[in-house]
Short mmCIF file of C-alpha atoms in Angstrom, two decimals:
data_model
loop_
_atom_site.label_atom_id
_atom_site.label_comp_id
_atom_site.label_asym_id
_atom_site.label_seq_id
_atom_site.Cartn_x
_atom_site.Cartn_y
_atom_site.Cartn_z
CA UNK D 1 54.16 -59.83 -75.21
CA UNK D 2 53.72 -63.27 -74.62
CA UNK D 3 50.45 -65.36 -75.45
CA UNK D 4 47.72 -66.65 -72.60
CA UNK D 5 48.23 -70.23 -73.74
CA UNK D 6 52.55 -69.53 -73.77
CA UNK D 7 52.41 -68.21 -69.84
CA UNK D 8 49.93 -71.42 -69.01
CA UNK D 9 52.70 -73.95 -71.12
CA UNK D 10 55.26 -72.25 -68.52
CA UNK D 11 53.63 -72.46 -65.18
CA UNK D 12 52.29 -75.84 -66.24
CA UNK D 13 55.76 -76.99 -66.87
CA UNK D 14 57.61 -75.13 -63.51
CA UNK D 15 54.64 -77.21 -61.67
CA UNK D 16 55.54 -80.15 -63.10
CA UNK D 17 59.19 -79.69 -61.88
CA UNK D 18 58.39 -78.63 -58.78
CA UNK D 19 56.69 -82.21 -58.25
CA UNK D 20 59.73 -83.62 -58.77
CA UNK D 21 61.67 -81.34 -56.87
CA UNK D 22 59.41 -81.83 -53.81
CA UNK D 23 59.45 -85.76 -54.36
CA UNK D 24 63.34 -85.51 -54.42
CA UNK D 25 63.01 -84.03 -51.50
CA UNK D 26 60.98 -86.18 -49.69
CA UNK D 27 63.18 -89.32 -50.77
CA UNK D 28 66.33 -87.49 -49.86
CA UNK D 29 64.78 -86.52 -46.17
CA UNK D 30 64.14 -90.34 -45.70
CA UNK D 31 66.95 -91.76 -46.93
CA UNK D 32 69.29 -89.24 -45.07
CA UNK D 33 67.98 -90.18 -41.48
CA UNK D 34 69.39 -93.92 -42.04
CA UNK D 35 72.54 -92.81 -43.57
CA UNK D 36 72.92 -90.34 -40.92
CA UNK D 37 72.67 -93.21 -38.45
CA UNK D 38 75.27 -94.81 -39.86
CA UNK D 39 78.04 -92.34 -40.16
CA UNK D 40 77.48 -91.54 -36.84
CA UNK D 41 77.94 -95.26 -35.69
CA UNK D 42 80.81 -95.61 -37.77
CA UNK D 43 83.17 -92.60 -36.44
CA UNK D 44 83.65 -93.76 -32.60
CA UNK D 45 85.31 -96.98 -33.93
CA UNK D 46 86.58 -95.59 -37.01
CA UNK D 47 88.65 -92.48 -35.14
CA UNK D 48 89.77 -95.05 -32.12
CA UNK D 49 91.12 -97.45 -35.33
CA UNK D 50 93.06 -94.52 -36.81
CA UNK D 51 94.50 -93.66 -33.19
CA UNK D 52 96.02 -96.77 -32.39
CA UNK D 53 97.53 -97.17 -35.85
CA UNK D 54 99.16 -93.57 -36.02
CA UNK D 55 100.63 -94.01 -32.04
CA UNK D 56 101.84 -97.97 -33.70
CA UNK D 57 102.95 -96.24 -37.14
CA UNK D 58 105.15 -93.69 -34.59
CA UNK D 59 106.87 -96.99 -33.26
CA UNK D 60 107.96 -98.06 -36.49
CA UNK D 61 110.32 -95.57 -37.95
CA UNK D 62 112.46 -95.46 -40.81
CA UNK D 63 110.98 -97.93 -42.78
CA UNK D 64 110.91 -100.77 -40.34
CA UNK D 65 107.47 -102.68 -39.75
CA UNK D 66 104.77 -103.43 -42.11
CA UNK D 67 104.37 -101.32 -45.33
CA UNK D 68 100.83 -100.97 -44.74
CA UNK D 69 101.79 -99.40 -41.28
CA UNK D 70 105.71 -97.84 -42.13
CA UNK D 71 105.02 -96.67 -45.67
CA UNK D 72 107.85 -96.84 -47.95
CA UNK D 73 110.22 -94.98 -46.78
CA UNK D 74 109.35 -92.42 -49.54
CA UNK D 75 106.50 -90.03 -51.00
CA UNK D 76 107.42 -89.27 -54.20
CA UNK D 77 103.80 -91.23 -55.82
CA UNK D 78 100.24 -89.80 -54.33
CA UNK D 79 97.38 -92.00 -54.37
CA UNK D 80 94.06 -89.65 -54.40
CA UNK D 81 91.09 -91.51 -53.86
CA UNK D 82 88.59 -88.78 -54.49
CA UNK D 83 85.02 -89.91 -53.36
CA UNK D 84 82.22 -88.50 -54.86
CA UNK D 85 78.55 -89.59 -55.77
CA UNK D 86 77.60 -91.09 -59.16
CA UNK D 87 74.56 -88.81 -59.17
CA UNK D 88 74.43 -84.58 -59.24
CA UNK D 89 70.92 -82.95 -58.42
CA UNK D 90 72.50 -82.32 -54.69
CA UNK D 91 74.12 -78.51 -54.69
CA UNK D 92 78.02 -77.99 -54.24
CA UNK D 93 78.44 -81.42 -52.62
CA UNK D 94 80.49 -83.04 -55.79
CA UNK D 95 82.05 -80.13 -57.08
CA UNK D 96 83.59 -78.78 -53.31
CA UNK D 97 85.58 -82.52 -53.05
CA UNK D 98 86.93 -82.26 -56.75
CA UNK D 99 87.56 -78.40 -56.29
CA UNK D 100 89.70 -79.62 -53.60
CA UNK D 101 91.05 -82.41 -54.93
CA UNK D 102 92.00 -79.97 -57.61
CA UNK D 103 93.82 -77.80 -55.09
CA UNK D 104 95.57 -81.07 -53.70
CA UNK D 105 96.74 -82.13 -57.24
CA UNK D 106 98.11 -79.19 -58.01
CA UNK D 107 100.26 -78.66 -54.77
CA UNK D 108 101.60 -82.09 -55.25
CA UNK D 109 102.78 -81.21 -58.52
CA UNK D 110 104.29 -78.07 -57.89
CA UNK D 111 106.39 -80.15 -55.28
CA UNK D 112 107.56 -82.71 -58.12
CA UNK D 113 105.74 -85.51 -57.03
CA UNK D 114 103.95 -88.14 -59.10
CA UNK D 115 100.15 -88.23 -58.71
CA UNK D 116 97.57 -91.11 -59.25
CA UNK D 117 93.61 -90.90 -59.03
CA UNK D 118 91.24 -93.41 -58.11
CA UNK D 119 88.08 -91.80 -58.62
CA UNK D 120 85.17 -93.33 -56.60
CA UNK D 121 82.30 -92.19 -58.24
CA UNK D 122 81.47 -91.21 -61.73
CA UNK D 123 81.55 -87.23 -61.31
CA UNK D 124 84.80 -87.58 -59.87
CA UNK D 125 85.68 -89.12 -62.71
CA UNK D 126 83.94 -86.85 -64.85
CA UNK D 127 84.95 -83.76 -63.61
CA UNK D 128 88.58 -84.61 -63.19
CA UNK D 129 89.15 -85.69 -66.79
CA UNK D 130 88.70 -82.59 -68.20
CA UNK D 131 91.99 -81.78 -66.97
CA UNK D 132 93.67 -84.72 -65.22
CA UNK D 133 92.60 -87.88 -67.36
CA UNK D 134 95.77 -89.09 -67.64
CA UNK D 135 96.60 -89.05 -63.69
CA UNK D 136 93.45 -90.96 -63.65
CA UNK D 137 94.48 -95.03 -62.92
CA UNK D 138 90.91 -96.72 -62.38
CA UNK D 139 87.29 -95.83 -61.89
CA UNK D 140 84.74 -97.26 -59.48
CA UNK D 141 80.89 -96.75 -59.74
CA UNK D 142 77.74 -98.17 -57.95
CA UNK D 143 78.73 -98.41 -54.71
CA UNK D 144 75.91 -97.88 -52.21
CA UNK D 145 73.06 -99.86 -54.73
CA UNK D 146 70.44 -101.09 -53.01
CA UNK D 147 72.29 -99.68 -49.97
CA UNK D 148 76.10 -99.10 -48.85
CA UNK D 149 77.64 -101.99 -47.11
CA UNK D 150 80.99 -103.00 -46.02
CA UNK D 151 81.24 -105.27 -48.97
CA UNK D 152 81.74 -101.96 -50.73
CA UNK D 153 84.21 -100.64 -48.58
CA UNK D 154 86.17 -104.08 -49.44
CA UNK D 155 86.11 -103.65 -53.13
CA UNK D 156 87.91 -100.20 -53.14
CA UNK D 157 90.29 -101.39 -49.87
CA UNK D 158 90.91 -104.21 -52.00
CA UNK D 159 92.36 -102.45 -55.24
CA UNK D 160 94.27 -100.08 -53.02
CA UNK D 161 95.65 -102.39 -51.39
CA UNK D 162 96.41 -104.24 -54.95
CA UNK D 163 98.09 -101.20 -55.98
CA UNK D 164 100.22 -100.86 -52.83
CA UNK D 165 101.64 -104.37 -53.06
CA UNK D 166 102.94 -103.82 -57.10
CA UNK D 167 104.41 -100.50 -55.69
CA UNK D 168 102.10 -97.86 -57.81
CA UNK D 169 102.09 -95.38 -54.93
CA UNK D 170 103.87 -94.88 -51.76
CA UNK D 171 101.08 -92.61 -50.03
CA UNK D 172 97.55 -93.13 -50.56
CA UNK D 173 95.09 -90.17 -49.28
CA UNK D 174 91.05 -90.30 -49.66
CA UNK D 175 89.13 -87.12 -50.25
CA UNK D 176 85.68 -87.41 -49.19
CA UNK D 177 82.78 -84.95 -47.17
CA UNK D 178 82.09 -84.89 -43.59
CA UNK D 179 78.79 -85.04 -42.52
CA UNK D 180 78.24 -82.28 -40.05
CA UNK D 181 74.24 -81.19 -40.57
CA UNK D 182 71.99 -81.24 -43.50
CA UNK D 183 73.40 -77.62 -44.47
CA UNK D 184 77.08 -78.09 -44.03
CA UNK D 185 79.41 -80.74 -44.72
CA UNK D 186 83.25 -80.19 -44.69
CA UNK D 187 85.57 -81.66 -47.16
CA UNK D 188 88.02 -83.75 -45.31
CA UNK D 189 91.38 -84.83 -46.55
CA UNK D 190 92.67 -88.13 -44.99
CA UNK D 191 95.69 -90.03 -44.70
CA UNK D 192 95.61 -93.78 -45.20
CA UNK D 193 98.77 -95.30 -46.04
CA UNK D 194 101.03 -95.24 -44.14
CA UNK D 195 98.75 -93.54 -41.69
CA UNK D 196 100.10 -90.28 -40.44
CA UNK D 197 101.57 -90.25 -36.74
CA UNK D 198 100.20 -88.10 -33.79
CA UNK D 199 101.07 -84.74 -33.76
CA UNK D 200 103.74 -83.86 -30.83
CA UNK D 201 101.29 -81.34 -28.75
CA UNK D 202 97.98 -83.59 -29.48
CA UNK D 203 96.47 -85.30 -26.67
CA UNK D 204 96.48 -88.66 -29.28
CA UNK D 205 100.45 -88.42 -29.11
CA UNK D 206 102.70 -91.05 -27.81
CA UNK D 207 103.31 -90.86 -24.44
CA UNK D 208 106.92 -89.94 -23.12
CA UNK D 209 107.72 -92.95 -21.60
CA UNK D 210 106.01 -94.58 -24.70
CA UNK D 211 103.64 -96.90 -25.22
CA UNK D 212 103.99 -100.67 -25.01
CA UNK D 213 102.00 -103.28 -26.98
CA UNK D 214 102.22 -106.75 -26.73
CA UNK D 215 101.16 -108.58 -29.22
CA UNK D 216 98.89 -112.16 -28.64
CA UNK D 217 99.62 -114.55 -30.24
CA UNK D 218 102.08 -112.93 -32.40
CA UNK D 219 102.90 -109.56 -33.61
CA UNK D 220 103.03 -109.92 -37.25
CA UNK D 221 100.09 -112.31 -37.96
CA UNK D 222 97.84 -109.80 -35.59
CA UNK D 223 99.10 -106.92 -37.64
CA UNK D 224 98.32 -108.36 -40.99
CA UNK D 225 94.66 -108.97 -40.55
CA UNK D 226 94.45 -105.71 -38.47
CA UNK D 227 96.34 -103.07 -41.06
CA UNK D 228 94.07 -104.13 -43.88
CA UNK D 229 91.02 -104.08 -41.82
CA UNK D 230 91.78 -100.45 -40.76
CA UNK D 231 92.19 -99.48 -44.41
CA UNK D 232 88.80 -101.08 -44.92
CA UNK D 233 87.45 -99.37 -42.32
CA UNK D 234 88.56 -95.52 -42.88
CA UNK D 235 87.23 -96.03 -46.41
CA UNK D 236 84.04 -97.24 -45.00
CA UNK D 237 83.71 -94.40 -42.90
CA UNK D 238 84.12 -92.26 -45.64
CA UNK D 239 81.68 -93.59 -47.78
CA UNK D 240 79.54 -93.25 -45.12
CA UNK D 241 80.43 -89.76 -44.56
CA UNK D 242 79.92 -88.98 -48.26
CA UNK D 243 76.32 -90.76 -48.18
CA UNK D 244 74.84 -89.01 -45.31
CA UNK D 245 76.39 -85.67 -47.04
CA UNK D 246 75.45 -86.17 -50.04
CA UNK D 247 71.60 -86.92 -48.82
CA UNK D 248 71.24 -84.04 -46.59
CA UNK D 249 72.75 -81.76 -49.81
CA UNK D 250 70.51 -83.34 -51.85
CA UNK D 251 67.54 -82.56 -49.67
CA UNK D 252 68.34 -79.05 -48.82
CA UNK D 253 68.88 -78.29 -52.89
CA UNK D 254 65.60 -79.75 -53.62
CA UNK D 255 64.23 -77.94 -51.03
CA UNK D 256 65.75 -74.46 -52.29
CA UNK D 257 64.07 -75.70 -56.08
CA UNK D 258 60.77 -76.42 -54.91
CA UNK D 259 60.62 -72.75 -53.33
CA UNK D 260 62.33 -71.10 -56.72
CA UNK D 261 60.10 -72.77 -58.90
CA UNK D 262 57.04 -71.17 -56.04
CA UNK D 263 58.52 -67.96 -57.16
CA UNK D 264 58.84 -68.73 -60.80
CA UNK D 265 55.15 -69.81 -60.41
CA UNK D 266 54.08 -66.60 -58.60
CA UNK D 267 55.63 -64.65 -60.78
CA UNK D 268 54.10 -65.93 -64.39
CA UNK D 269 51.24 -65.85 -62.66
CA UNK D 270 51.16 -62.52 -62.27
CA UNK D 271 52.20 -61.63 -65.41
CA UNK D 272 49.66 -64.11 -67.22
CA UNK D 273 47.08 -61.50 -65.30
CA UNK D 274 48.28 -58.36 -66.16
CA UNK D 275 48.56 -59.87 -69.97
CA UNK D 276 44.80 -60.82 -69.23
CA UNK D 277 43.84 -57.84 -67.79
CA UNK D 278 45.32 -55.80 -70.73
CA UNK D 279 43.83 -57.65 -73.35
CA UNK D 280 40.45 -57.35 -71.62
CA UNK D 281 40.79 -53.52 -71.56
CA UNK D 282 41.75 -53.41 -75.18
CA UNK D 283 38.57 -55.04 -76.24
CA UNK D 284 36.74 -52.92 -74.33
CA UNK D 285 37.98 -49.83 -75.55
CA UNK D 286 37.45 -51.08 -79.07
CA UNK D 287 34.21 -52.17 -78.03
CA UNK D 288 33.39 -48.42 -76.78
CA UNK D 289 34.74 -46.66 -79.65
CA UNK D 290 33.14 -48.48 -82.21
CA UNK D 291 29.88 -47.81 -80.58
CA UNK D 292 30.91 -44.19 -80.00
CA UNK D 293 31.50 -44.29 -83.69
CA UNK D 294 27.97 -45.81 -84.68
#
């Protein structure tokens, strides 16, 4: 059995955890309202972007129109930009998006195509090598420090957009959480280049007659500050996403820590008194027989 001083070393070091799993907490709870904020300010402009270029990317068919919008006429290379955090300490949030960018990878491959990762995030990168560190073409880490901006957004838009123009990939795809509520975010698998068109029976879908645009002052130098700002602005909405997801997972692991350590606490606690208790007893029978003895 355990000593006195070994149970206090224990509980003394679960409290000491649980002070940091509480303070984690409490950081996690603050920082998740702003980020919250944001994601939700980002998706009304954000979806209405992605509409408009899927009903223009219908109009341009068979390879005609911008690349950005047209693609290449082919999908034989995948681009995965799998967007994780650089941190852990926040439940299943890192390990659902690589489980299914795992599960994306794979089905790509069994098809024959050629896949490429762009991890965003070092546990993306982390995890992934174990298995796919050759698919793996670049890694990008800090984003988000002091606080995600769009500049951020424009540094990974930016080297997709690199890798487009030299031909690397002909369909580029980001893999990032949806925030949905502090408990539950859903891994989201999104299209970027060329972006994918309306669906025939969605209400998003061209209309028969089908729609007109006309283009002021011109249609291709409207289009080519327009595409790249849409690309800029899906991955900024998913970095947003993944922020406000990756808080509220944070917070609601921390919180399920600070109540297991309670119970590690409660429990050591208890056994630290019946150790007591029994040691107590034991010296008082010894204490009783020796003066039965005298």
């Amino acid at each position: 059995m355990p000593s006195l001083k070994s149970y206090r070393l224990r509980i003394r070091s679960v409290q000491s955890t649980q002070k940091i799993t509480k303070a984690m907490k409490m950081v996690a709870a603050a920082k998740l309202r702003r980020a919250q904020e944001q994601a939700m300010a980002a998706r009304p402009y954000a979806e209405a972007m992605d509409k408009v270029m899927a009903t223009l990317a219908s109009s341009f068919k068979g390879g005609s129109g911008p690349k950005l919008l047209a693609g290449t006429g082919s999908d034989k290379v995948h681009l995965l930009i799998v967007a994780t955090a650089d941190r852990g300490l926040c439940g299943a949030f890192n390990s659902s998006i690589v489980r299914e960018a795992r599960r994306t990878i794979r089905m790509l491959l069994e098809q024959g195509k050629t896949v490429k990762i762009l991890a965003v995030g070092r546990k993306a990168r982390d995890q992934l090598r174990r298995d796919y560190a050759s698919l793996i073409v670049e890694t990008i880490t800090d984003l988000g420090r002091p606080r995600l901006s769009f500049a951020d957004a424009q540094k990974v838009a930016g080297r997709v957009s690199e890798l487009f123009d030299k031909g690397e990939f002909d369909v580029a795809t980001v893999i990032f959480n949806r925030f949905k509520s502090a408990m539950t975010q859903v891994v989201t698998v999104q299209q970027l280049i060329p972006p994918p068109a309306p669906e025939a029976g969605s209400t998003d879908a061209k209309p028969a007659g089908g729609a007109v645009y006309e283009f002021e002052p011109d249609e291709g130098e409207i289009l080519a500050d327009l595409l790249p700002r849409n690309l800029t602005v899906q991955i900024f909405r998913a970095l947003l996403e993944n922020a406000a997801s990756f808080y509220g997972s944070q917070m609601t692991a921390m919180d399920n820590a600070s109540r297991n350590a309670g119970e590690v606490i409660k429990k050591l606690t208890l056994q630290m008194n019946r150790s007591r208790q029994a040691s107590i007893t034991k010296e008082l029978i010894e204490i009783i027989s020796g003066a039965e003895a005298v």
